[in-house]
Short mmCIF file of C-alpha atoms and ligand atoms in Angstrom, two decimals:
data_model
loop_
_atom_site.label_atom_id
_atom_site.label_comp_id
_atom_site.label_asym_id
_atom_site.label_seq_id
_atom_site.Cartn_x
_atom_site.Cartn_y
_atom_site.Cartn_z
CA MET A 16 26.17 9.03 51.58
CA LYS A 17 25.70 12.43 50.04
CA ILE A 18 23.44 12.38 47.01
CA MET A 19 22.90 15.07 44.40
CA VAL A 20 19.84 15.17 42.15
CA VAL A 21 19.98 17.50 39.15
CA GLY A 22 16.57 18.88 38.14
CA GLY A 23 13.66 20.59 39.79
CA GLY A 24 10.28 19.10 38.91
CA GLY A 25 7.78 16.55 40.17
CA ARG A 26 9.83 13.72 38.70
CA GLU A 27 12.87 14.80 40.68
CA HIS A 28 10.77 15.07 43.83
CA ALA A 29 9.59 11.47 43.34
CA ILE A 30 13.19 10.33 42.81
CA ILE A 31 14.34 12.19 45.93
CA LYS A 32 11.58 10.77 48.14
CA LYS A 33 12.44 7.24 47.01
CA ILE A 34 16.21 7.66 47.43
CA LYS A 35 15.57 9.00 50.93
CA GLU A 36 14.28 5.55 51.95
CA ASN A 37 17.85 4.18 51.78
CA PRO A 38 19.30 4.22 55.34
CA ASN A 39 22.82 5.01 54.09
CA VAL A 40 21.74 8.35 52.65
CA SER A 41 22.73 11.23 54.92
CA GLU A 42 21.87 14.22 52.76
CA ILE A 43 20.25 14.91 49.40
CA PHE A 44 20.94 18.08 47.44
CA ALA A 45 18.55 19.22 44.71
CA LEU A 46 19.99 21.44 41.95
CA PRO A 47 17.99 23.60 41.74
CA GLY A 48 14.98 21.66 43.10
CA ASN A 49 11.99 23.81 44.01
CA GLY A 50 10.54 25.27 47.21
CA GLY A 51 8.09 22.39 47.58
CA MET A 52 10.94 19.92 48.08
CA ALA A 53 12.53 21.78 50.97
CA GLY A 54 11.36 19.15 53.47
CA ASP A 55 13.07 16.35 51.53
CA ALA A 56 16.25 17.87 50.15
CA THR A 57 18.66 20.75 50.54
CA LEU A 58 17.97 23.21 47.75
CA VAL A 59 21.00 24.53 45.88
CA PRO A 60 20.42 27.47 43.51
CA ILE A 61 22.33 26.05 40.55
CA GLY A 62 20.39 25.57 37.31
CA ALA A 63 20.11 22.10 35.77
CA LYS A 64 21.96 23.26 32.62
CA ASP A 65 24.79 25.00 34.48
CA ILE A 66 27.16 22.08 34.11
CA ASP A 67 30.35 23.84 35.26
CA ASN A 68 28.78 24.86 38.54
CA ILE A 69 27.10 21.48 39.02
CA VAL A 70 30.48 19.78 38.75
CA ALA A 71 32.16 22.35 41.00
CA PHE A 72 29.46 21.91 43.64
CA ALA A 73 29.71 18.11 43.52
CA GLU A 74 33.47 18.25 44.03
CA GLU A 75 33.28 20.80 46.80
CA LYS A 76 30.62 18.90 48.73
CA GLY A 77 32.17 15.48 48.18
CA ILE A 78 29.04 14.08 46.53
CA ASP A 79 29.08 10.27 46.54
CA TYR A 80 26.45 9.71 43.87
CA ALA A 81 24.68 11.95 41.37
CA VAL A 82 21.39 11.48 39.54
CA VAL A 83 20.94 13.62 36.44
CA ALA A 84 17.21 13.55 35.74
CA PRO A 85 16.23 16.03 32.96
CA ASP A 86 16.94 15.68 29.25
CA ASP A 87 18.79 18.99 28.77
CA PRO A 88 21.79 18.36 31.07
CA LEU A 89 22.03 14.76 29.85
CA VAL A 90 22.17 15.86 26.22
CA LEU A 91 24.66 18.59 27.18
CA GLY A 92 27.04 16.05 28.74
CA CYS A 93 26.47 16.55 32.48
CA VAL A 94 27.16 12.88 33.21
CA ASP A 95 30.36 12.94 31.13
CA ALA A 96 31.57 16.00 33.04
CA LEU A 97 30.81 14.51 36.47
CA GLU A 98 32.36 11.16 35.59
CA GLU A 99 35.51 12.89 34.43
CA LYS A 100 35.88 14.10 38.01
CA GLY A 101 35.31 10.57 39.32
CA ILE A 102 31.75 11.15 40.55
CA PRO A 103 29.54 8.11 39.91
CA CYS A 104 26.29 9.01 38.15
CA PHE A 105 22.94 7.70 37.12
CA GLY A 106 22.11 8.77 33.57
CA PRO A 107 23.47 8.28 30.04
CA ARG A 108 26.46 10.10 28.64
CA ALA A 109 25.83 12.65 25.90
CA ASP A 110 26.68 10.21 23.10
CA ALA A 111 23.81 7.95 24.27
CA ALA A 112 21.40 10.72 25.36
CA ILE A 113 21.22 11.63 21.67
CA ILE A 114 18.56 8.91 21.43
CA GLU A 115 16.22 11.59 22.77
CA GLY A 116 18.22 14.66 21.74
CA SER A 117 17.86 14.01 18.03
CA LYS A 118 14.74 12.53 16.43
CA VAL A 119 16.71 12.11 13.20
CA PHE A 120 19.25 9.97 15.07
CA SER A 121 16.61 7.82 16.76
CA LYS A 122 14.56 7.29 13.62
CA ASN A 123 17.66 6.33 11.62
CA LEU A 124 18.75 3.98 14.43
CA MET A 125 15.39 2.21 14.35
CA LYS A 126 15.47 1.89 10.57
CA LYS A 127 19.04 0.55 10.57
CA TYR A 128 18.31 -2.09 13.24
CA GLY A 129 14.78 -3.05 12.21
CA ILE A 130 13.05 -1.70 15.32
CA PRO A 131 9.34 -1.11 14.61
CA THR A 132 8.40 2.57 14.29
CA ALA A 133 6.33 4.85 12.03
CA GLU A 134 7.53 5.19 8.41
CA TYR A 135 9.30 8.51 7.92
CA GLU A 136 11.42 10.85 5.82
CA VAL A 137 14.02 13.34 7.07
CA PHE A 138 14.31 16.83 5.54
CA ASP A 139 16.81 19.64 5.96
CA ASP A 140 15.42 21.64 3.07
CA MET A 141 12.01 23.29 3.36
CA GLU A 142 11.15 23.20 -0.34
CA ALA A 143 11.81 19.46 -0.46
CA ALA A 144 9.63 18.92 2.61
CA LEU A 145 6.77 20.93 1.11
CA LYS A 146 7.04 19.05 -2.17
CA TYR A 147 6.93 15.72 -0.33
CA LEU A 148 3.75 16.83 1.45
CA GLU A 149 1.98 17.41 -1.87
CA THR A 150 1.56 13.66 -2.26
CA ALA A 151 1.93 12.40 1.33
CA PRO A 152 -1.16 10.91 2.99
CA ALA A 153 -2.90 12.95 5.74
CA PRO A 154 -2.88 13.10 8.71
CA THR A 155 0.87 13.56 8.92
CA VAL A 156 3.14 13.96 11.91
CA ILE A 157 5.85 16.64 11.78
CA LYS A 158 8.67 16.52 14.32
CA ALA A 159 11.45 19.02 14.94
CA ASP A 160 14.81 17.25 15.28
CA GLY A 161 16.07 18.48 18.67
CA LEU A 162 14.68 18.94 22.16
CA ALA A 163 11.69 21.28 22.14
CA LEU A 164 10.21 20.94 25.63
CA GLY A 165 7.96 18.14 24.41
CA LYS A 166 6.27 20.56 22.04
CA GLY A 167 8.19 19.86 18.85
CA VAL A 168 5.57 17.45 17.48
CA ILE A 169 2.66 18.61 15.34
CA ILE A 170 -0.08 16.28 14.19
CA ALA A 171 -1.46 17.82 11.03
CA THR A 172 -4.89 16.58 9.96
CA THR A 173 -4.82 18.27 6.55
CA ARG A 174 -2.14 18.94 3.95
CA GLU A 175 -2.47 22.70 4.55
CA GLU A 176 -1.86 22.27 8.28
CA ALA A 177 1.16 20.08 7.54
CA MET A 178 2.62 22.73 5.25
CA GLU A 179 2.03 25.43 7.88
CA ALA A 180 3.78 23.26 10.47
CA VAL A 181 6.80 22.74 8.23
CA LYS A 182 7.05 26.47 7.54
CA SER A 183 6.73 27.36 11.24
CA MET A 184 9.56 24.98 12.11
CA MET A 185 11.90 25.52 9.15
CA ALA A 186 11.31 29.17 8.18
CA ASP A 187 9.92 30.84 11.33
CA LYS A 188 12.09 28.64 13.62
CA VAL A 189 9.46 28.44 16.35
CA PHE A 190 11.58 25.72 17.99
CA GLY A 191 14.89 27.44 17.21
CA HIS A 192 17.61 25.28 15.65
CA SER A 193 15.56 22.18 16.48
CA GLY A 194 13.74 23.00 13.26
CA ASP A 195 16.85 22.90 11.02
CA HIS A 196 16.11 19.25 10.38
CA ILE A 197 12.65 17.76 10.57
CA VAL A 198 11.09 14.32 10.44
CA ILE A 199 7.81 13.82 8.62
CA GLU A 200 6.22 10.56 9.63
CA GLU A 201 3.27 8.30 9.21
CA PHE A 202 0.34 8.84 11.59
CA LEU A 203 -0.19 5.78 13.75
CA THR A 204 -3.22 4.89 15.84
CA GLY A 205 -3.67 2.72 18.90
CA PRO A 206 -3.34 2.93 22.67
CA GLU A 207 -0.16 4.58 23.96
CA VAL A 208 1.96 2.99 26.66
CA SER A 209 4.97 4.40 28.51
CA VAL A 210 7.56 1.87 29.59
CA LEU A 211 10.49 3.18 31.62
CA SER A 212 13.38 0.76 31.95
CA PHE A 213 16.63 0.43 33.82
CA THR A 214 19.55 -0.55 31.64
CA ASP A 215 23.27 -0.88 32.28
CA GLY A 216 23.98 -1.58 28.63
CA LYS A 217 24.14 -5.32 29.29
CA CYS A 218 20.56 -6.05 30.26
CA VAL A 219 17.31 -4.15 30.31
CA VAL A 220 14.79 -4.32 33.14
CA PRO A 221 11.43 -2.74 32.32
CA MET A 222 9.62 -0.99 35.13
CA ILE A 223 5.87 -1.25 35.63
CA SER A 224 4.05 0.20 32.60
CA SER A 225 2.11 3.45 32.76
CA MET A 226 -0.32 5.67 30.86
CA ASP A 227 0.14 9.42 30.46
CA HIS A 228 -2.66 11.93 29.76
CA LYS A 229 -1.03 14.53 27.53
CA ARG A 230 -3.91 16.83 26.57
CA ALA A 231 -4.80 19.75 28.81
CA GLY A 232 -8.55 19.13 28.93
CA ASP A 233 -10.96 16.41 30.01
CA ASN A 234 -11.70 13.69 27.44
CA ASP A 235 -8.34 14.33 25.79
CA THR A 236 -9.24 17.76 24.43
CA GLY A 237 -7.15 20.93 24.27
CA LEU A 238 -3.45 21.45 23.79
CA ASN A 239 -0.66 18.96 24.35
CA THR A 240 1.08 19.42 27.72
CA GLY A 241 4.00 17.82 29.51
CA GLY A 242 1.41 15.44 31.03
CA MET A 243 -1.67 16.08 33.21
CA GLY A 244 -1.75 12.76 35.03
CA THR A 245 -0.75 9.13 34.93
CA VAL A 246 -1.82 5.68 36.02
CA ALA A 247 0.23 2.51 36.45
CA PRO A 248 0.10 -0.22 35.37
CA ASN A 249 -1.29 0.45 31.89
CA PRO A 250 -4.13 -2.06 31.25
CA TYR A 251 -3.37 -2.25 27.53
CA TYR A 252 0.11 -3.57 28.24
CA THR A 253 -0.56 -7.29 28.62
CA ASP A 254 2.08 -9.94 29.38
CA ASP A 255 2.03 -11.03 25.72
CA ILE A 256 2.69 -7.49 24.53
CA ALA A 257 5.42 -7.06 27.14
CA GLU A 258 7.14 -10.19 25.86
CA ARG A 259 6.92 -8.95 22.28
CA CYS A 260 8.29 -5.54 23.24
CA MET A 261 11.26 -7.11 25.01
CA LYS A 262 12.09 -9.18 21.91
CA GLU A 263 11.27 -6.68 19.17
CA ILE A 264 12.06 -3.33 20.80
CA PHE A 265 13.85 -3.24 24.18
CA LEU A 266 16.72 -5.67 23.59
CA PRO A 267 17.24 -4.62 19.96
CA THR A 268 17.52 -0.98 21.11
CA ILE A 269 20.12 -1.75 23.77
CA ASN A 270 22.06 -3.87 21.28
CA ALA A 271 21.80 -1.19 18.60
CA MET A 272 23.21 1.45 20.93
CA ASN A 273 26.08 -0.86 21.86
CA ALA A 274 26.76 -1.61 18.18
CA GLU A 275 26.91 2.13 17.51
CA GLY A 276 29.47 2.55 20.30
CA ARG A 277 26.93 4.54 22.32
CA THR A 278 26.20 2.24 25.25
CA PHE A 279 23.15 3.54 27.11
CA LYS A 280 23.25 3.41 30.92
CA GLY A 281 20.42 4.90 32.95
CA CYS A 282 16.67 5.05 32.49
CA LEU A 283 15.58 4.48 28.92
CA TYR A 284 11.97 5.46 28.31
CA PHE A 285 10.04 3.75 25.53
CA GLY A 286 6.99 5.68 24.30
CA LEU A 287 5.04 2.98 22.51
CA MET A 288 1.92 2.79 20.40
CA LEU A 289 0.10 -0.53 20.23
CA THR A 290 -0.99 -0.53 16.59
CA ASP A 291 -2.91 -3.28 14.82
CA LYS A 292 0.44 -4.22 13.27
CA GLY A 293 2.06 -4.63 16.68
CA PRO A 294 3.84 -2.35 19.14
CA LYS A 295 5.83 0.50 17.59
CA VAL A 296 8.13 3.12 19.05
CA ILE A 297 6.72 6.66 19.04
CA GLU A 298 9.66 8.13 20.90
CA TYR A 299 12.60 7.35 23.13
CA ASN A 300 13.46 9.47 26.14
CA CYS A 301 16.87 9.27 27.76
CA ARG A 302 15.44 9.74 31.27
CA PHE A 303 12.56 9.07 33.62
CA GLY A 304 9.22 10.42 32.31
CA ASP A 305 7.30 13.17 34.03
CA PRO A 306 4.65 12.46 35.37
CA GLU A 307 5.16 8.72 34.77
CA THR A 308 7.81 8.59 37.50
CA GLN A 309 5.24 9.85 40.02
CA VAL A 310 3.25 6.59 39.61
CA VAL A 311 6.05 4.16 38.77
CA LEU A 312 8.43 4.81 41.68
CA PRO A 313 5.74 4.66 44.40
CA LEU A 314 5.13 1.07 43.23
CA LEU A 315 8.83 0.13 43.34
CA GLU A 316 9.45 -2.19 46.28
CA SER A 317 13.20 -2.53 45.79
CA ASP A 318 15.62 0.14 46.96
CA LEU A 319 15.98 2.74 44.20
CA LEU A 320 19.50 3.87 45.07
CA THR A 321 20.73 0.24 45.06
CA VAL A 322 19.17 -0.32 41.63
CA MET A 323 20.66 2.92 40.29
CA GLN A 324 24.10 2.03 41.57
CA SER A 325 23.85 -1.40 39.95
CA VAL A 326 23.21 0.37 36.64
CA THR A 327 26.35 2.46 37.15
CA ASN A 328 28.38 -0.63 38.15
CA GLU A 329 26.90 -2.75 35.36
CA THR A 330 25.55 -5.36 37.80
CA LEU A 331 21.87 -4.82 37.09
CA ALA A 332 21.36 -8.49 36.13
CA ASP A 333 22.19 -9.51 39.72
CA THR A 334 19.99 -6.88 41.34
CA GLU A 335 16.39 -7.30 42.43
CA VAL A 336 13.94 -4.88 40.83
CA GLN A 337 10.52 -5.64 42.24
CA PHE A 338 7.24 -3.76 41.76
CA ALA A 339 4.13 -4.08 43.93
CA ASP A 340 1.15 -5.80 42.37
CA ARG A 341 -0.93 -2.69 43.03
CA HIS A 342 -2.15 0.43 41.21
CA ALA A 343 -1.15 4.08 41.30
CA CYS A 344 -2.81 7.24 40.01
CA CYS A 345 -1.25 10.71 39.86
CA VAL A 346 -3.36 13.81 39.20
CA ILE A 347 -1.42 16.91 38.18
CA MET A 348 -2.62 20.23 39.59
CA ALA A 349 -1.59 23.00 37.21
CA SER A 350 -2.03 26.75 36.98
CA GLU A 351 -5.17 27.76 35.03
CA GLY A 352 -4.01 28.62 31.51
CA TYR A 353 -1.19 26.06 31.30
CA PRO A 354 0.35 25.16 28.83
CA THR A 355 0.16 28.71 27.46
CA ALA A 356 -0.17 31.81 29.67
CA TYR A 357 -0.81 31.57 33.42
CA ASP A 358 -0.33 33.57 36.60
CA LYS A 359 1.85 32.39 39.46
CA GLY A 360 2.75 33.45 42.98
CA PHE A 361 -0.38 32.08 44.70
CA GLU A 362 -0.02 30.65 48.18
CA MET A 363 -0.33 26.87 48.39
CA THR A 364 -1.57 24.76 51.28
CA ILE A 365 -0.67 21.10 51.43
CA PRO A 366 -1.74 19.38 54.69
CA ALA A 367 1.26 17.77 56.41
CA GLU A 368 -0.56 14.40 56.65
CA ILE A 369 -0.58 14.03 52.87
CA ALA A 370 2.81 15.58 52.05
CA ASP A 371 4.30 12.13 51.39
CA ASN A 372 1.87 11.68 48.51
CA VAL A 373 2.58 15.04 46.89
CA TYR A 374 5.32 15.65 44.35
CA VAL A 375 5.87 19.37 43.88
CA ALA A 376 6.87 20.53 40.41
CA GLY A 377 6.60 24.32 40.39
CA ALA A 378 6.75 26.21 43.69
CA LYS A 379 8.99 28.60 45.56
CA LEU A 380 9.43 29.61 49.16
CA ALA A 381 9.04 33.29 50.03
CA ASP A 382 8.87 34.59 53.61
CA GLY A 383 8.10 31.09 54.85
CA LYS A 384 5.18 30.68 52.44
CA LEU A 385 5.00 28.23 49.58
CA LEU A 386 3.91 29.94 46.36
CA THR A 387 3.01 28.52 42.96
CA ASP A 388 5.82 29.06 40.47
CA GLY A 389 5.10 27.13 37.31
CA GLY A 390 2.60 25.66 34.89
CA ARG A 391 2.50 22.22 36.41
CA VAL A 392 2.46 22.90 40.14
CA LEU A 393 2.29 19.46 41.75
CA GLY A 394 1.15 15.88 41.39
CA ALA A 395 -0.92 14.00 43.96
CA THR A 396 -0.37 10.25 43.89
CA ALA A 397 -2.35 7.51 45.57
CA VAL A 398 -1.48 3.80 45.61
CA ALA A 399 -4.21 1.21 46.16
CA ASP A 400 -5.08 -2.42 45.48
CA THR A 401 -7.36 -1.56 42.59
CA LEU A 402 -7.36 1.13 39.91
CA PRO A 403 -10.77 2.59 40.89
CA GLU A 404 -9.55 3.02 44.48
CA ALA A 405 -6.27 4.61 43.36
CA ILE A 406 -8.21 7.10 41.20
CA LYS A 407 -10.68 7.91 43.99
CA ASP A 408 -7.90 8.32 46.55
CA SER A 409 -5.78 10.58 44.34
CA TYR A 410 -8.74 12.91 43.76
CA ALA A 411 -9.38 12.89 47.52
CA LEU A 412 -5.82 14.19 47.93
CA VAL A 413 -6.44 16.91 45.35
CA GLU A 414 -9.50 18.04 47.32
CA GLN A 415 -7.28 18.74 50.32
CA ILE A 416 -4.75 20.91 48.45
CA HIS A 417 -5.48 24.56 47.77
CA PHE A 418 -4.15 27.42 45.69
CA ASP A 419 -5.91 30.07 43.64
CA ASN A 420 -6.22 29.34 39.92
CA ALA A 421 -5.66 25.58 40.42
CA TYR A 422 -6.59 23.56 37.37
CA TYR A 423 -6.68 19.80 36.92
CA ARG A 424 -8.32 17.18 34.74
CA HIS A 425 -11.22 15.28 36.23
CA ASP A 426 -10.85 12.12 34.18
CA ILE A 427 -7.34 10.81 34.92
CA GLY A 428 -7.57 7.03 34.73
CA ALA A 429 -10.98 6.98 33.03
CA ARG A 430 -9.55 5.63 29.80
CA ALA A 431 -7.69 2.91 31.68
CA LEU A 432 -10.87 1.94 33.54
CA LYS A 433 -12.72 1.68 30.25
CA ALA A 434 -9.99 -0.55 28.82
CA LYS A 435 -10.40 -2.85 31.81
CA GLY A 436 -14.19 -2.81 31.42
CA GLU A 437 -14.65 -1.34 34.90
P1 AMP B 520 6.46 12.81 21.21
O1 AMP B 520 6.92 14.16 21.69
O2 AMP B 520 7.29 12.19 20.14
O3 AMP B 520 6.12 11.91 22.36
O4 AMP B 520 5.02 13.04 20.58
C1 AMP B 520 3.99 13.61 21.34
C2 AMP B 520 2.72 12.87 21.09
O5 AMP B 520 2.35 12.97 19.71
C3 AMP B 520 2.80 11.37 21.35
O6 AMP B 520 2.60 11.03 22.68
C4 AMP B 520 1.69 10.85 20.46
O7 AMP B 520 0.44 10.98 21.11
C5 AMP B 520 1.73 11.78 19.30
N1 AMP B 520 2.49 11.18 18.19
C6 AMP B 520 3.81 11.27 17.96
N2 AMP B 520 4.15 10.57 16.86
C7 AMP B 520 3.01 10.05 16.36
C8 AMP B 520 2.69 9.23 15.23
N3 AMP B 520 3.63 8.84 14.36
N4 AMP B 520 1.41 8.88 15.04
C9 AMP B 520 0.44 9.28 15.89
N5 AMP B 520 0.67 10.05 16.98
C10 AMP B 520 1.94 10.44 17.21
N1 LIG B 521 5.47 12.31 30.09
C1 LIG B 521 6.26 12.28 28.93
C2 LIG B 521 7.66 12.71 29.11
O1 LIG B 521 8.20 12.72 30.19
O2 LIG B 521 8.27 13.03 28.11
#
């Protein structure tokens, strides 16, 4: 089988490595992929948002199955366009990807169907938003409506900060048209849990839970990033909480999307906060998380391609989805300065013995050398029987990888260890 994976980061590398385990797979194409994946996939220089060329390439090559991994092409209708040409796909159509593409849509969906989430108001007029803030409790959370590279959320601790945030989104348009509509919501507290799930619109199968580390610096300091590391499973996510989430959040969401005529098929990501009033949804993503995927898929014992195809064929209920009863830790190595300004183009060395444990996110090949080419450069993942071992082993991997200006957090997994009392 010829497989095509749309996207080019660490998440896509993890998906590609797992799909490769299926003996029926003859070739995997990554569009555009990145230089660090060259050993696992054929790189095709077509951007993930270039839907016309993605479709043309798939037809020309006779692709048997396509995985559309990033949010942008999903929201832009990449799956719809491929399916129109008869190419089976993993990923939601645009009408369902809106669950991530518009915060206003997802918040209104949760309100309509009684799915627990932070209280909120939607504004499309700046003066009204500023007036609302005069009496709203602080801290407040301000969210731009559309996709904003994970940066469209501002937690304002004071009223003044909240007003500045509203003005930057609605008047200065720092997130472009994403700021035409904004959500102002209640600030929640509690441990955060990421739960990725497979769903074919009929049933929902949660994957092993995970914990992201979003801040750039140790001890959760510094700016928000796309994610500096992950562990799985998440110790806060007990069996009791999982049962509650299935009943109160996962099934109601699938049913709500069906009721709206927007059946979701693919990977639905639940960003949850475990508050003292129970689990609540912080965000939905219409795709695998990054870097959650880099700890979740290494623990998947079942064949990923088989599971994905069962989602497409709506036979997920009859398909085994089994995770190892083990632990994984992924440490992201980034370029010093990420998530703001950073230099790139530094030569990378990854010993061949550990290449299977490394998911490359931002690299390019030039004259046979692998060079850094992004903010998040790679993730090093170790799987072990215990969480302390997984953490130790992932940092041992990091020690063996070199590039100038490498930056990483030293405390990935520390919070999880504390939660477990270890
Ligand atoms: P999002 O892009 O929606 O995932 O938000 C980014 C991060 O902001 C989340 O992972 C949370 O840590 C935080 N956040 C978002 N919404 C809230 C909220 N209502 N209360 C507290 N923290 C929030
Ligand atoms: N790690 C969070 C995300 O993928 O959005």
